[in-house]
Amino acid sequence: MTICIENHDFAYETENVVRLFYPDEKLVTVKDSQEMPEKPFVITRITRNDNGTVLLSARLCMQDFDKTSEYTCTPEEASDEKETERLLAVCLYDVLCACTDREQPWGILTGVRPIKLFRRLKEDRGEQYALDYFTKKLLVSEPKAKLAALTETYESKIISLSRPESVSIYISIPFCPTRCSYCSFVSQTIESAKKLIEPYFGLLLKEIEYTGKIVAAKKLRLESIYIGGGTPTTLSAVQLHELIKTIYGAFDMSTCREFTIEAGRPDTIDEAKLCAILEGGCDRISINPQTLNDSVLEVIGRKHNSAQTVSAFTLARRLGFRHINMDLIAGLPTDTADSFRMTLDRICALAPESITVHTLAMKRSSRLTLSGSKTGEGGCAGEMLDYAGVKLPECAYHPYYLYRQTRMEGNLENVGWSKDGFDGIYNIYVMDETHTILGCGAGAVTKLKVPFSNELTRIFNYKYPYEYINGFEEMIRRKDQVVDFYDRLS
């Protein structure tokens, strides 16, 4: 599909609104309507008239559809670039809704962090203004706006605990037993990367120690640690013990409010590993079934079954883990609304302290997308999330963080739900960009946050384990940018 941008610079927002309705279309943007090919095409235009008025228009032309939506700006609206951009997006949204005969649950809102926007609006002019802005200006559905408001209430409690000197740590273990069909993370299967694990692990410990020295020298306050991947429990029990021991030796853990290790694959969990984690001092793990439908697990490339998930959870609970999170995905290939309800009911019966309900996102580099699957083929994700939104509050869970991704089934959302006192604080801090996140390991990104501002400086580690190993000295040099950053702040 070709998009023509005439007399304005809102190409990014225009493309994002089109993708809400046509996520798999290849979009080509031009600036002159005379360059337009045959249908389908979109033309968005701003016309400044001699009488001082400004006309916004959006035209969508498909094979059997041709409609234009127009809006004449007031002088005040025309003088505000962000408001002009919003109104043009509304015109475009109008013709897209008419063509597809559907509306979007999040309206014209395309950002990853809707709760961050809601919080800013609430802080500026109050919660009712934020709700009205979401529903009337951004065309967000009332249920989603209310979900945003409730989530923001719980998020804010955690965010208020952060201080200017606060930091959190992310540690990457980029190895998995197999690669799931929907996955686009930088991770490698154990089979293909077996020889890399030992050298990678040894260098990772050195990076953690080096990072700990920086945190101590700059007198930073550690709030949370998250070990993710990949699947950290692909490491052996001995390696997990050494990893946690290194962390406790590198950082002052007395201020750490939460320490999480993803034990995502039930088939990588055994008693020795869980004991190493728990006895080492980690109080939160994530056991991620994604679904308890064995046929769906097979389709997405998981090598475990639902019984192994329940056994892993039962073992962790018996050993004494006080906070177990479980992840589910709505919209997986071949899953149904009834199957999802069964999965969620069984998970709620286990009573984990927190449950994250993701919506399938069709990432371009995933095996699912590369095999030709399209967004919208994952089933009735909306119905699944609606059920979660009723079932989880009935079981005493509340939404504590929320984010969105591109090419999500139904243009929906990912929501973390928890019981009182068990909100995943790292998840909130990283999604809100509350304070500095220091990343260690392949694919990790350090985000340096200037306190009381939206200013972020990013430092990227090498993506792949072999790059990490070969370029380790360069990555350690990059860590010195953290020192320079805090020196400039002082």
mmCIF file of N, CA, C and O in Angstrom, residues 283-358:
data_model
loop_
_atom_site.group_PDB
_atom_site.id
_atom_site.type_symbol
_atom_site.label_atom_id
_atom_site.label_comp_id
_atom_site.label_asym_id
_atom_site.label_seq_id
_atom_site.Cartn_x
_atom_site.Cartn_y
_atom_site.Cartn_z
ATOM 1 N N ASP A 283 14.177 -14.509 45.314
ATOM 2 C CA ASP A 283 12.857 -14.731 45.903
ATOM 3 C C ASP A 283 11.711 -14.748 44.899
ATOM 4 O O ASP A 283 10.551 -14.882 45.277
ATOM 5 N N ARG A 284 12.012 -14.605 43.601
ATOM 6 C CA ARG A 284 10.936 -14.577 42.605
ATOM 7 C C ARG A 284 11.377 -15.330 41.360
ATOM 8 O O ARG A 284 12.444 -15.055 40.803
ATOM 9 N N ILE A 285 10.577 -16.274 40.912
ATOM 10 C CA ILE A 285 10.856 -16.984 39.668
ATOM 11 C C ILE A 285 9.617 -16.919 38.775
ATOM 12 O O ILE A 285 8.500 -16.705 39.248
ATOM 13 N N SER A 286 9.858 -17.106 37.490
ATOM 14 C CA SER A 286 8.770 -17.105 36.523
ATOM 15 C C SER A 286 8.764 -18.442 35.803
ATOM 16 O O SER A 286 9.742 -18.806 35.143
ATOM 17 N N ILE A 287 7.696 -19.205 35.981
ATOM 18 C CA ILE A 287 7.500 -20.484 35.291
ATOM 19 C C ILE A 287 6.441 -20.240 34.223
ATOM 20 O O ILE A 287 5.291 -19.948 34.550
ATOM 21 N N ASN A 288 6.823 -20.351 32.955
ATOM 22 C CA ASN A 288 5.975 -19.837 31.886
ATOM 23 C C ASN A 288 5.413 -20.945 30.995
ATOM 24 O O ASN A 288 6.073 -21.398 30.062
ATOM 25 N N PRO A 289 4.190 -21.359 31.235
ATOM 26 C CA PRO A 289 3.601 -22.397 30.390
ATOM 27 C C PRO A 289 3.183 -21.892 29.009
ATOM 28 O O PRO A 289 3.175 -22.650 28.050
ATOM 29 N N GLN A 290 2.801 -20.618 28.899
ATOM 30 C CA GLN A 290 2.204 -19.996 27.709
ATOM 31 C C GLN A 290 0.808 -20.551 27.418
ATOM 32 O O GLN A 290 -0.110 -19.814 27.098
ATOM 33 N N THR A 291 0.651 -21.861 27.524
ATOM 34 C CA THR A 291 -0.656 -22.507 27.407
ATOM 35 C C THR A 291 -0.565 -23.856 28.106
ATOM 36 O O THR A 291 0.531 -24.418 28.253
ATOM 37 N N LEU A 292 -1.706 -24.385 28.536
ATOM 38 C CA LEU A 292 -1.753 -25.747 29.079
ATOM 39 C C LEU A 292 -2.437 -26.690 28.097
ATOM 40 O O LEU A 292 -2.888 -27.774 28.467
ATOM 41 N N ASN A 293 -2.506 -26.292 26.841
ATOM 42 C CA ASN A 293 -3.034 -27.139 25.779
ATOM 43 C C ASN A 293 -1.849 -27.813 25.093
ATOM 44 O O ASN A 293 -1.048 -27.165 24.423
ATOM 45 N N ASP A 294 -1.713 -29.124 25.271
ATOM 46 C CA ASP A 294 -0.531 -29.826 24.779
ATOM 47 C C ASP A 294 -0.383 -29.754 23.261
ATOM 48 O O ASP A 294 0.741 -29.684 22.740
ATOM 49 N N SER A 295 -1.493 -29.764 22.541
ATOM 50 C CA SER A 295 -1.387 -29.697 21.073
ATOM 51 C C SER A 295 -0.887 -28.326 20.626
ATOM 52 O O SER A 295 -0.129 -28.220 19.651
ATOM 53 N N VAL A 296 -1.267 -27.266 21.336
ATOM 54 C CA VAL A 296 -0.774 -25.930 21.011
ATOM 55 C C VAL A 296 0.711 -25.819 21.346
ATOM 56 O O VAL A 296 1.491 -25.222 20.599
ATOM 57 N N LEU A 297 1.120 -26.394 22.466
ATOM 58 C CA LEU A 297 2.539 -26.405 22.836
ATOM 59 C C LEU A 297 3.377 -27.042 21.733
ATOM 60 O O LEU A 297 4.465 -26.552 21.395
ATOM 61 N N GLU A 298 2.864 -28.110 21.162
ATOM 62 C CA GLU A 298 3.594 -28.776 20.086
ATOM 63 C C GLU A 298 3.692 -27.881 18.855
ATOM 64 O O GLU A 298 4.751 -27.789 18.222
ATOM 65 N N VAL A 299 2.619 -27.191 18.524
ATOM 66 C CA VAL A 299 2.593 -26.322 17.351
ATOM 67 C C VAL A 299 3.605 -25.184 17.485
ATOM 68 O O VAL A 299 4.272 -24.818 16.510
ATOM 69 N N ILE A 300 3.750 -24.618 18.685
ATOM 70 C CA ILE A 300 4.644 -23.466 18.852
ATOM 71 C C ILE A 300 6.090 -23.866 19.113
ATOM 72 O O ILE A 300 6.952 -23.002 19.290
ATOM 73 N N GLY A 301 6.368 -25.164 19.169
ATOM 74 C CA GLY A 301 7.752 -25.615 19.269
ATOM 75 C C GLY A 301 8.250 -25.842 20.683
ATOM 76 O O GLY A 301 9.462 -25.947 20.901
ATOM 77 N N ARG A 302 7.332 -25.950 21.627
ATOM 78 C CA ARG A 302 7.736 -26.262 22.999
ATOM 79 C C ARG A 302 7.915 -27.776 23.144
ATOM 80 O O ARG A 302 7.112 -28.551 22.609
ATOM 81 N N LYS A 303 8.947 -28.180 23.882
ATOM 82 C CA LYS A 303 9.236 -29.605 24.036
ATOM 83 C C LYS A 303 8.806 -30.135 25.408
ATOM 84 O O LYS A 303 9.328 -31.141 25.889
ATOM 85 N N HIS A 304 7.858 -29.445 26.030
ATOM 86 C CA HIS A 304 7.320 -29.928 27.299
ATOM 87 C C HIS A 304 5.807 -30.015 27.171
ATOM 88 O O HIS A 304 5.212 -29.520 26.210
ATOM 89 N N ASN A 305 5.165 -30.665 28.144
ATOM 90 C CA ASN A 305 3.707 -30.725 28.139
ATOM 91 C C ASN A 305 3.149 -30.028 29.377
ATOM 92 O O ASN A 305 3.900 -29.574 30.245
ATOM 93 N N SER A 306 1.846 -29.952 29.462
ATOM 94 C CA SER A 306 1.209 -29.214 30.554
ATOM 95 C C SER A 306 1.459 -29.877 31.902
ATOM 96 O O SER A 306 1.563 -29.188 32.925
ATOM 97 N N ALA A 307 1.561 -31.208 31.913
ATOM 98 C CA ALA A 307 1.815 -31.908 33.173
ATOM 99 C C ALA A 307 3.164 -31.508 33.760
ATOM 100 O O ALA A 307 3.315 -31.367 34.983
ATOM 101 N N GLN A 308 4.168 -31.284 32.909
ATOM 102 C CA GLN A 308 5.475 -30.851 33.385
ATOM 103 C C GLN A 308 5.407 -29.445 33.999
ATOM 104 O O GLN A 308 6.113 -29.142 34.958
ATOM 105 N N THR A 309 4.561 -28.595 33.428
ATOM 106 C CA THR A 309 4.380 -27.260 33.996
ATOM 107 C C THR A 309 3.832 -27.351 35.410
ATOM 108 O O THR A 309 4.347 -26.704 36.338
ATOM 109 N N VAL A 310 2.786 -28.139 35.586
ATOM 110 C CA VAL A 310 2.166 -28.278 36.909
ATOM 111 C C VAL A 310 3.151 -28.903 37.891
ATOM 112 O O VAL A 310 3.258 -28.479 39.047
ATOM 113 N N SER A 311 3.922 -29.876 37.441
ATOM 114 C CA SER A 311 4.908 -30.528 38.318
ATOM 115 C C SER A 311 5.997 -29.541 38.736
ATOM 116 O O SER A 311 6.415 -29.525 39.907
ATOM 117 N N ALA A 312 6.465 -28.714 37.786
ATOM 118 C CA ALA A 312 7.501 -27.733 38.112
ATOM 119 C C ALA A 312 6.977 -26.714 39.116
ATOM 120 O O ALA A 312 7.678 -26.342 40.066
ATOM 121 N N PHE A 313 5.737 -26.274 38.928
ATOM 122 C CA PHE A 313 5.144 -25.315 39.854
ATOM 123 C C PHE A 313 5.001 -25.940 41.246
ATOM 124 O O PHE A 313 5.352 -25.319 42.267
ATOM 125 N N THR A 314 4.507 -27.154 41.296
ATOM 126 C CA THR A 314 4.299 -27.836 42.580
ATOM 127 C C THR A 314 5.616 -28.022 43.316
ATOM 128 O O THR A 314 5.702 -27.847 44.538
ATOM 129 N N LEU A 315 6.668 -28.378 42.569
ATOM 130 C CA LEU A 315 7.988 -28.547 43.167
ATOM 131 C C LEU A 315 8.498 -27.227 43.735
ATOM 132 O O LEU A 315 9.003 -27.172 44.865
ATOM 133 N N ALA A 316 8.371 -26.159 42.961
ATOM 134 C CA ALA A 316 8.837 -24.845 43.429
ATOM 135 C C ALA A 316 8.095 -24.412 44.679
ATOM 136 O O ALA A 316 8.691 -23.871 45.622
ATOM 137 N N ARG A 317 6.811 -24.665 44.706
ATOM 138 C CA ARG A 317 6.019 -24.287 45.882
ATOM 139 C C ARG A 317 6.430 -25.121 47.090
ATOM 140 O O ARG A 317 6.587 -24.593 48.204
ATOM 141 N N ARG A 318 6.653 -26.419 46.875
ATOM 142 C CA ARG A 318 7.046 -27.288 47.996
ATOM 143 C C ARG A 318 8.396 -26.884 48.566
ATOM 144 O O ARG A 318 8.618 -26.949 49.779
ATOM 145 N N LEU A 319 9.294 -26.406 47.694
ATOM 146 C CA LEU A 319 10.624 -26.008 48.155
ATOM 147 C C LEU A 319 10.616 -24.676 48.904
ATOM 148 O O LEU A 319 11.580 -24.349 49.593
ATOM 149 N N GLY A 320 9.543 -23.896 48.728
ATOM 150 C CA GLY A 320 9.410 -22.687 49.530
ATOM 151 C C GLY A 320 9.466 -21.361 48.794
ATOM 152 O O GLY A 320 9.626 -20.315 49.423
ATOM 153 N N PHE A 321 9.318 -21.353 47.447
ATOM 154 C CA PHE A 321 9.306 -20.083 46.734
ATOM 155 C C PHE A 321 8.064 -19.290 47.117
ATOM 156 O O PHE A 321 6.941 -19.791 47.045
ATOM 157 N N ARG A 322 8.291 -18.036 47.494
ATOM 158 C CA ARG A 322 7.189 -17.195 47.971
ATOM 159 C C ARG A 322 6.529 -16.394 46.859
ATOM 160 O O ARG A 322 5.435 -15.861 47.035
ATOM 161 N N HIS A 323 7.203 -16.228 45.716
ATOM 162 C CA HIS A 323 6.616 -15.479 44.615
ATOM 163 C C HIS A 323 6.911 -16.203 43.311
ATOM 164 O O HIS A 323 8.034 -16.213 42.819
ATOM 165 N N ILE A 324 5.878 -16.821 42.755
ATOM 166 C CA ILE A 324 5.978 -17.500 41.466
ATOM 167 C C ILE A 324 5.078 -16.771 40.475
ATOM 168 O O ILE A 324 3.893 -16.568 40.723
ATOM 169 N N ASN A 325 5.678 -16.359 39.357
ATOM 170 C CA ASN A 325 4.920 -15.751 38.263
ATOM 171 C C ASN A 325 4.726 -16.792 37.168
ATOM 172 O O ASN A 325 5.575 -17.656 36.957
ATOM 173 N N MET A 326 3.608 -16.689 36.457
ATOM 174 C CA MET A 326 3.366 -17.559 35.300
ATOM 175 C C MET A 326 2.894 -16.704 34.134
ATOM 176 O O MET A 326 2.069 -15.807 34.305
ATOM 177 N N ASP A 327 3.440 -16.981 32.943
ATOM 178 C CA ASP A 327 3.093 -16.239 31.734
ATOM 179 C C ASP A 327 2.189 -17.067 30.831
ATOM 180 O O ASP A 327 2.418 -18.273 30.632
ATOM 181 N N LEU A 328 1.192 -16.400 30.245
ATOM 182 C CA LEU A 328 0.334 -17.009 29.234
ATOM 183 C C LEU A 328 0.351 -16.124 27.993
ATOM 184 O O LEU A 328 0.638 -14.931 28.067
ATOM 185 N N ILE A 329 0.004 -16.709 26.840
ATOM 186 C CA ILE A 329 -0.097 -15.951 25.604
ATOM 187 C C ILE A 329 -1.477 -16.185 24.988
ATOM 188 O O ILE A 329 -1.870 -17.332 24.746
ATOM 189 N N ALA A 330 -2.189 -15.093 24.753
ATOM 190 C CA ALA A 330 -3.478 -15.163 24.071
ATOM 191 C C ALA A 330 -3.256 -15.036 22.571
ATOM 192 O O ALA A 330 -2.471 -14.208 22.121
ATOM 193 N N GLY A 331 -3.951 -15.882 21.805
ATOM 194 C CA GLY A 331 -3.868 -15.792 20.350
ATOM 195 C C GLY A 331 -2.862 -16.714 19.707
ATOM 196 O O GLY A 331 -2.515 -16.521 18.532
ATOM 197 N N LEU A 332 -2.385 -17.722 20.436
ATOM 198 C CA LEU A 332 -1.424 -18.656 19.852
ATOM 199 C C LEU A 332 -2.060 -19.465 18.723
ATOM 200 O O LEU A 332 -3.269 -19.734 18.737
ATOM 201 N N PRO A 333 -1.278 -19.880 17.732
ATOM 202 C CA PRO A 333 -1.820 -20.667 16.622
ATOM 203 C C PRO A 333 -2.530 -21.925 17.110
ATOM 204 O O PRO A 333 -2.004 -22.634 17.977
ATOM 205 N N THR A 334 -3.695 -22.161 16.599
ATOM 206 C CA THR A 334 -4.584 -23.308 16.862
ATOM 207 C C THR A 334 -5.256 -23.253 18.229
ATOM 208 O O THR A 334 -6.102 -24.094 18.529
ATOM 209 N N ASP A 335 -4.915 -22.283 19.076
ATOM 210 C CA ASP A 335 -5.594 -22.172 20.369
ATOM 211 C C ASP A 335 -7.001 -21.614 20.141
ATOM 212 O O ASP A 335 -7.254 -20.898 19.173
ATOM 213 N N THR A 336 -7.895 -21.926 21.047
ATOM 214 C CA THR A 336 -9.277 -21.458 20.958
ATOM 215 C C THR A 336 -9.641 -20.713 22.233
ATOM 216 O O THR A 336 -8.945 -20.807 23.248
ATOM 217 N N ALA A 337 -10.759 -20.007 22.188
ATOM 218 C CA ALA A 337 -11.215 -19.294 23.379
ATOM 219 C C ALA A 337 -11.503 -20.268 24.508
ATOM 220 O O ALA A 337 -11.159 -20.019 25.668
ATOM 221 N N ASP A 338 -12.124 -21.405 24.188
ATOM 222 C CA ASP A 338 -12.426 -22.397 25.228
ATOM 223 C C ASP A 338 -11.149 -22.975 25.824
ATOM 224 O O ASP A 338 -11.052 -23.185 27.037
ATOM 225 N N SER A 339 -10.165 -23.252 24.963
ATOM 226 C CA SER A 339 -8.888 -23.792 25.440
ATOM 227 C C SER A 339 -8.179 -22.785 26.332
ATOM 228 O O SER A 339 -7.608 -23.153 27.373
ATOM 229 N N PHE A 340 -8.199 -21.510 25.936
ATOM 230 C CA PHE A 340 -7.568 -20.477 26.766
ATOM 231 C C PHE A 340 -8.256 -20.367 28.118
ATOM 232 O O PHE A 340 -7.592 -20.226 29.150
ATOM 233 N N ARG A 341 -9.580 -20.422 28.121
ATOM 234 C CA ARG A 341 -10.314 -20.368 29.400
ATOM 235 C C ARG A 341 -9.914 -21.529 30.297
ATOM 236 O O ARG A 341 -9.716 -21.361 31.502
ATOM 237 N N MET A 342 -9.770 -22.711 29.715
ATOM 238 C CA MET A 342 -9.346 -23.878 30.484
ATOM 239 C C MET A 342 -7.957 -23.653 31.082
ATOM 240 O O MET A 342 -7.710 -23.928 32.260
ATOM 241 N N THR A 343 -7.046 -23.124 30.256
ATOM 242 C CA THR A 343 -5.691 -22.846 30.737
ATOM 243 C C THR A 343 -5.711 -21.863 31.897
ATOM 244 O O THR A 343 -5.096 -22.105 32.949
ATOM 245 N N LEU A 344 -6.414 -20.763 31.732
ATOM 246 C CA LEU A 344 -6.426 -19.734 32.782
ATOM 247 C C LEU A 344 -7.082 -20.252 34.052
ATOM 248 O O LEU A 344 -6.611 -19.966 35.163
ATOM 249 N N ASP A 345 -8.135 -21.033 33.908
ATOM 250 C CA ASP A 345 -8.795 -21.600 35.093
ATOM 251 C C ASP A 345 -7.837 -22.511 35.862
ATOM 252 O O ASP A 345 -7.776 -22.471 37.100
ATOM 253 N N ARG A 346 -7.077 -23.317 35.134
ATOM 254 C CA ARG A 346 -6.132 -24.236 35.793
ATOM 255 C C ARG A 346 -4.993 -23.463 36.452
ATOM 256 O O ARG A 346 -4.537 -23.814 37.541
ATOM 257 N N ILE A 347 -4.529 -22.395 35.789
ATOM 258 C CA ILE A 347 -3.462 -21.573 36.369
ATOM 259 C C ILE A 347 -3.961 -20.888 37.630
ATOM 260 O O ILE A 347 -3.259 -20.842 38.656
ATOM 261 N N CYS A 348 -5.155 -20.336 37.588
ATOM 262 C CA CYS A 348 -5.707 -19.676 38.774
ATOM 263 C C CYS A 348 -5.877 -20.660 39.936
ATOM 264 O O CYS A 348 -5.710 -20.281 41.105
ATOM 265 N N ALA A 349 -6.189 -21.907 39.617
ATOM 266 C CA ALA A 349 -6.324 -22.924 40.670
ATOM 267 C C ALA A 349 -4.986 -23.196 41.349
ATOM 268 O O ALA A 349 -4.943 -23.526 42.542
ATOM 269 N N LEU A 350 -3.879 -23.042 40.608
ATOM 270 C CA LEU A 350 -2.552 -23.196 41.215
ATOM 271 C C LEU A 350 -2.223 -22.020 42.133
ATOM 272 O O LEU A 350 -1.389 -22.138 43.030
ATOM 273 N N ALA A 351 -2.843 -20.868 41.884
ATOM 274 C CA ALA A 351 -2.693 -19.654 42.702
ATOM 275 C C ALA A 351 -1.269 -19.110 42.744
ATOM 276 O O ALA A 351 -0.729 -18.830 43.820
ATOM 277 N N PRO A 352 -0.633 -18.891 41.577
ATOM 278 C CA PRO A 352 0.648 -18.188 41.601
ATOM 279 C C PRO A 352 0.427 -16.753 42.073
ATOM 280 O O PRO A 352 -0.688 -16.224 41.978
ATOM 281 N N GLU A 353 1.483 -16.144 42.580
ATOM 282 C CA GLU A 353 1.342 -14.781 43.100
ATOM 283 C C GLU A 353 1.101 -13.752 41.989
ATOM 284 O O GLU A 353 0.484 -12.716 42.225
ATOM 285 N N SER A 354 1.584 -14.032 40.789
ATOM 286 C CA SER A 354 1.344 -13.126 39.668
ATOM 287 C C SER A 354 1.208 -13.915 38.373
ATOM 288 O O SER A 354 1.774 -15.005 38.231
ATOM 289 N N ILE A 355 0.431 -13.348 37.462
ATOM 290 C CA ILE A 355 0.171 -13.962 36.154
ATOM 291 C C ILE A 355 0.285 -12.862 35.105
ATOM 292 O O ILE A 355 -0.346 -11.816 35.229
ATOM 293 N N THR A 356 1.103 -13.091 34.090
ATOM 294 C CA THR A 356 1.203 -12.133 32.998
ATOM 295 C C THR A 356 0.486 -12.705 31.782
ATOM 296 O O THR A 356 0.783 -13.826 31.363
ATOM 297 N N VAL A 357 -0.460 -11.952 31.254
ATOM 298 C CA VAL A 357 -1.200 -12.382 30.065
ATOM 299 C C VAL A 357 -0.715 -11.549 28.878
ATOM 300 O O VAL A 357 -1.018 -10.369 28.772
ATOM 301 N N HIS A 358 0.059 -12.183 28.027
ATOM 302 C CA HIS A 358 0.565 -11.538 26.816
ATOM 303 C C HIS A 358 -0.409 -11.780 25.668
ATOM 304 O O HIS A 358 -1.156 -12.752 25.656
#
